[in-house]
PDB file of C-alpha atoms in Angstrom:
ATOM      1  CA  UNK A 646     175.796 136.571 108.323  1.00 52.00           C
ATOM      2  CA  UNK A 647     172.767 134.610 109.571  1.00 50.00           C
ATOM      3  CA  UNK A 648     171.562 131.311 108.074  1.00 50.00           C
ATOM      4  CA  UNK A 649     167.964 131.700 109.321  1.00 50.00           C
ATOM      5  CA  UNK A 650     166.535 133.581 106.292  1.00 50.00           C
ATOM      6  CA  UNK A 651     168.218 131.153 103.932  1.00 50.00           C
ATOM      7  CA  UNK A 652     166.957 128.124 105.880  1.00 43.00           C
ATOM      8  CA  UNK A 653     163.448 129.609 106.000  1.00 44.00           C
ATOM      9  CA  UNK A 654     163.446 130.110 102.181  1.00 47.00           C
ATOM     10  CA  UNK A 655     164.715 126.579 101.634  1.00 45.00           C
ATOM     11  CA  UNK A 656     162.024 125.116 103.917  1.00 51.00           C
ATOM     12  CA  UNK A 657     159.280 127.150 102.208  1.00 48.00           C
ATOM     13  CA  UNK A 658     160.542 125.982  98.800  1.00 49.00           C
ATOM     14  CA  UNK A 659     160.439 122.331  99.873  1.00 52.00           C
ATOM     15  CA  UNK A 660     156.929 122.769 101.295  1.00 49.00           C
ATOM     16  CA  UNK A 661     155.619 124.307  98.083  1.00 56.00           C
ATOM     17  CA  UNK A 662     157.312 121.602  96.019  1.00 50.00           C
ATOM     18  CA  UNK A 663     155.756 118.886  98.195  1.00 44.00           C
ATOM     19  CA  UNK A 664     152.268 120.401  97.826  1.00 53.00           C
ATOM     20  CA  UNK A 665     152.631 120.595  94.035  1.00 48.00           C
ATOM     21  CA  UNK A 666     153.938 117.006  93.940  1.00 48.00           C
ATOM     22  CA  UNK A 667     151.059 115.667  96.041  1.00 48.00           C
ATOM     23  CA  UNK A 668     148.461 117.607  94.037  1.00 46.00           C
ATOM     24  CA  UNK A 669     149.986 116.271  90.813  1.00 48.00           C
ATOM     25  CA  UNK A 670     149.762 112.691  92.077  1.00 51.00           C
ATOM     26  CA  UNK A 671     145.990 112.733  92.457  1.00 51.00           C
ATOM     27  CA  UNK A 672     143.709 110.529  90.396  1.00 63.00           C
ATOM     28  CA  UNK A 673     144.197 111.251  86.707  1.00 77.00           C
ATOM     29  CA  UNK A 674     140.542 110.416  86.040  1.00 80.00           C
ATOM     30  CA  UNK A 675     138.544 111.140  89.217  1.00 80.00           C
ATOM     31  CA  UNK A 676     135.151 111.038  87.460  1.00 84.00           C
ATOM     32  CA  UNK A 677     135.774 107.617  85.913  1.00 87.00           C
ATOM     33  CA  UNK A 678     135.443 108.889  82.355  1.00 92.00           C
ATOM     34  CA  UNK A 679     135.652 106.292  79.589  1.00 94.00           C
ATOM     35  CA  UNK A 680     137.432 106.669  76.237  1.00 96.00           C
ATOM     36  CA  UNK A 681     135.130 106.870  73.232  1.00 97.00           C
ATOM     37  CA  UNK A 682     135.981 106.044  69.626  1.00 98.00           C
ATOM     38  CA  UNK A 683     134.309 105.007  66.418  1.00 98.00           C
ATOM     39  CA  UNK A 684     133.494 105.788  62.839  1.00 98.00           C
ATOM     40  CA  UNK A 685     131.077 108.218  61.256  1.00 98.00           C
ATOM     41  CA  UNK A 686     129.823 107.689  57.729  1.00 97.00           C
ATOM     42  CA  UNK A 687     127.600 109.884  55.599  1.00 97.00           C
ATOM     43  CA  UNK A 688     125.654 107.958  52.976  1.00 96.00           C
ATOM     44  CA  UNK A 689     128.116 105.086  53.256  1.00 95.00           C
ATOM     45  CA  UNK A 690     131.297 107.186  52.941  1.00 97.00           C
ATOM     46  CA  UNK A 691     133.533 108.403  55.790  1.00 98.00           C
ATOM     47  CA  UNK A 692     132.627 111.887  57.026  1.00 97.00           C
ATOM     48  CA  UNK A 693     135.823 113.730  56.098  1.00 95.00           C
ATOM     49  CA  UNK A 694     135.794 116.471  58.738  1.00 95.00           C
ATOM     50  CA  UNK A 695     133.457 117.293  61.564  1.00 96.00           C
ATOM     51  CA  UNK A 696     132.737 117.221  65.246  1.00 97.00           C
ATOM     52  CA  UNK A 697     130.878 114.844  67.528  1.00 98.00           C
ATOM     53  CA  UNK A 698     129.311 115.766  70.865  1.00 97.00           C
ATOM     54  CA  UNK A 699     127.881 113.638  73.654  1.00 97.00           C
ATOM     55  CA  UNK A 700     125.346 115.472  75.852  1.00 97.00           C
ATOM     56  CA  UNK A 701     124.366 113.739  79.128  1.00 97.00           C
ATOM     57  CA  UNK A 702     120.698 112.842  79.504  1.00 96.00           C
ATOM     58  CA  UNK A 703     120.944 112.305  83.255  1.00 89.00           C
ATOM     59  CA  UNK A 704     122.091 114.597  86.011  1.00 86.00           C
ATOM     60  CA  UNK A 705     125.692 114.003  86.999  1.00 82.00           C
ATOM     61  CA  UNK A 706     126.851 113.123  83.479  1.00 85.00           C
ATOM     62  CA  UNK A 707     129.560 115.147  81.793  1.00 91.00           C
ATOM     63  CA  UNK A 708     129.519 116.473  78.258  1.00 95.00           C
ATOM     64  CA  UNK A 709     132.187 115.130  75.958  1.00 96.00           C
ATOM     65  CA  UNK A 710     133.162 115.460  72.337  1.00 97.00           C
ATOM     66  CA  UNK A 711     135.892 115.462  69.776  1.00 97.00           C
ATOM     67  CA  UNK A 712     136.861 116.003  66.180  1.00 97.00           C
ATOM     68  CA  UNK A 713     136.061 113.684  63.285  1.00 97.00           C
ATOM     69  CA  UNK A 714     138.799 113.231  60.713  1.00 96.00           C
ATOM     70  CA  UNK A 715     138.558 110.833  57.805  1.00 96.00           C
ATOM     71  CA  UNK A 716     135.454 109.261  59.302  1.00 97.00           C
ATOM     72  CA  UNK A 717     137.167 108.486  62.636  1.00 98.00           C
ATOM     73  CA  UNK A 718     136.928 110.006  66.099  1.00 98.00           C
ATOM     74  CA  UNK A 719     138.823 109.117  69.244  1.00 98.00           C
ATOM     75  CA  UNK A 720     138.313 110.736  72.636  1.00 97.00           C
ATOM     76  CA  UNK A 721     140.787 109.755  75.384  1.00 96.00           C
ATOM     77  CA  UNK A 722     139.481 108.813  78.840  1.00 94.00           C
ATOM     78  CA  UNK A 723     140.377 112.130  80.554  1.00 94.00           C
ATOM     79  CA  UNK A 724     138.038 113.909  78.079  1.00 95.00           C
ATOM     80  CA  UNK A 725     135.615 111.009  77.616  1.00 95.00           C
ATOM     81  CA  UNK A 726     132.180 110.350  79.068  1.00 95.00           C
ATOM     82  CA  UNK A 727     131.124 108.981  82.431  1.00 94.00           C
ATOM     83  CA  UNK A 728     128.799 105.961  82.399  1.00 94.00           C
ATOM     84  CA  UNK A 729     125.254 106.920  81.459  1.00 94.00           C
ATOM     85  CA  UNK A 730     122.989 107.846  78.550  1.00 96.00           C
ATOM     86  CA  UNK A 731     123.934 110.572  76.077  1.00 97.00           C
ATOM     87  CA  UNK A 732     122.360 112.449  73.200  1.00 97.00           C
ATOM     88  CA  UNK A 733     124.672 112.423  70.176  1.00 98.00           C
ATOM     89  CA  UNK A 734     125.183 115.469  67.933  1.00 98.00           C
ATOM     90  CA  UNK A 735     127.296 115.280  64.765  1.00 98.00           C
ATOM     91  CA  UNK A 736     128.327 118.252  62.635  1.00 97.00           C
ATOM     92  CA  UNK A 737     130.305 118.344  59.419  1.00 95.00           C
ATOM     93  CA  UNK A 738     132.889 121.068  58.913  1.00 90.00           C
ATOM     94  CA  UNK A 739     133.541 121.218  55.187  1.00 85.00           C
ATOM     95  CA  UNK A 740     136.550 123.100  53.897  1.00 83.00           C
ATOM     96  CA  UNK A 741     135.752 126.661  52.843  1.00 84.00           C
ATOM     97  CA  UNK A 742     135.643 127.252  49.097  1.00 87.00           C
ATOM     98  CA  UNK A 743     138.743 128.743  47.487  1.00 89.00           C
ATOM     99  CA  UNK A 744     138.867 132.498  47.073  1.00 89.00           C
ATOM    100  CA  UNK A 745     138.158 133.690  43.541  1.00 88.00           C
ATOM    101  CA  UNK A 746     141.051 135.030  41.464  1.00 91.00           C
ATOM    102  CA  UNK A 747     141.788 138.669  42.248  1.00 90.00           C
ATOM    103  CA  UNK A 748     140.071 138.509  45.658  1.00 88.00           C
ATOM    104  CA  UNK A 749     141.114 141.450  47.825  1.00 89.00           C
ATOM    105  CA  UNK A 750     140.760 141.935  51.589  1.00 90.00           C
ATOM    106  CA  UNK A 751     137.327 143.369  52.283  1.00 90.00           C
ATOM    107  CA  UNK A 752     135.747 141.731  49.226  1.00 89.00           C
ATOM    108  CA  UNK A 753     132.784 139.483  49.864  1.00 89.00           C
ATOM    109  CA  UNK A 754     133.674 135.890  50.595  1.00 87.00           C
ATOM    110  CA  UNK A 755     132.174 133.059  48.566  1.00 88.00           C
ATOM    111  CA  UNK A 756     129.222 131.437  50.315  1.00 88.00           C
ATOM    112  CA  UNK A 757     130.087 128.695  52.792  1.00 86.00           C
ATOM    113  CA  UNK A 758     129.198 125.165  51.732  1.00 88.00           C
ATOM    114  CA  UNK A 759     125.836 123.937  52.948  1.00 90.00           C
ATOM    115  CA  UNK A 760     126.167 121.387  55.797  1.00 91.00           C
ATOM    116  CA  UNK A 761     125.700 117.814  54.630  1.00 93.00           C
ATOM    117  CA  UNK A 762     124.735 116.391  58.032  1.00 96.00           C
ATOM    118  CA  UNK A 763     121.003 117.005  58.539  1.00 95.00           C
ATOM    119  CA  UNK A 764     119.597 118.680  61.676  1.00 95.00           C
ATOM    120  CA  UNK A 765     118.157 115.381  62.935  1.00 95.00           C
ATOM    121  CA  UNK A 766     121.788 114.414  63.646  1.00 96.00           C
ATOM    122  CA  UNK A 767     122.780 117.661  65.411  1.00 94.00           C
ATOM    123  CA  UNK A 768     120.497 120.526  66.475  1.00 93.00           C
ATOM    124  CA  UNK A 769     117.392 118.277  66.472  1.00 95.00           C
ATOM    125  CA  UNK A 770     119.146 115.000  67.274  1.00 95.00           C
ATOM    126  CA  UNK A 771     117.318 112.219  69.048  1.00 95.00           C
ATOM    127  CA  UNK A 772     120.264 109.843  68.531  1.00 96.00           C
ATOM    128  CA  UNK A 773     121.445 108.310  71.816  1.00 96.00           C
ATOM    129  CA  UNK A 774     124.094 105.989  73.190  1.00 96.00           C
ATOM    130  CA  UNK A 775     124.678 104.411  76.575  1.00 95.00           C
ATOM    131  CA  UNK A 776     128.183 104.303  78.037  1.00 94.00           C
ATOM    132  CA  UNK A 777     128.503 101.321  80.392  1.00 93.00           C
ATOM    133  CA  UNK A 778     131.229 100.915  83.032  1.00 90.00           C
ATOM    134  CA  UNK A 779     132.589  97.781  81.356  1.00 90.00           C
ATOM    135  CA  UNK A 780     132.299  98.948  77.752  1.00 86.00           C
ATOM    136  CA  UNK A 781     132.246  98.628  74.878  1.00 87.00           C
ATOM    137  CA  UNK A 782     133.387 102.179  74.224  1.00 93.00           C
ATOM    138  CA  UNK A 783     133.213 102.041  70.425  1.00 97.00           C
ATOM    139  CA  UNK A 784     130.221 103.751  68.865  1.00 97.00           C
ATOM    140  CA  UNK A 785     129.776 103.902  65.082  1.00 98.00           C
ATOM    141  CA  UNK A 786     127.267 106.142  63.341  1.00 97.00           C
ATOM    142  CA  UNK A 787     125.915 105.847  59.801  1.00 97.00           C
ATOM    143  CA  UNK A 788     124.114 108.996  58.690  1.00 96.00           C
ATOM    144  CA  UNK A 789     121.784 108.409  55.750  1.00 95.00           C
ATOM    145  CA  UNK A 790     120.467 111.409  53.831  1.00 92.00           C
ATOM    146  CA  UNK A 791     119.635 109.729  50.520  1.00 79.00           C
ATOM    147  CA  UNK A 792     116.544 107.576  50.402  1.00 74.00           C
ATOM    148  CA  UNK A 793     117.021 104.295  48.550  1.00 62.00           C
TER     149      UNK A 793
END
């Protein structure tokens, strides 16, 4: 019985393991993304559920975003934004209405709730932020729909 095939398999296994180990030890955040967090209120009250997006305004920026829950969002550095200017888009995701009694599969669904966040905060947003290398990385947004 020869040991060569066994030694060859063992060497190949170590080589693959070393490559995986080295690749896994690379920079966890090669783009230098920054964590983003803050609060979102709608007419002075926390936006219960929604999403926030940060769209880069300059070439080389990376899009980022996260979920809003109870008026709070928190995006960790690996998914955060690189330094630069961003357009902000905020959407609310209200809970769907309950199904009516006796609802059967195939029946029409009740209409979805109308979004509370106006288009000038999402599809037509001109809201911007600037992420700086040294921070701060906390950005709060107060959406006002009711005129005082």
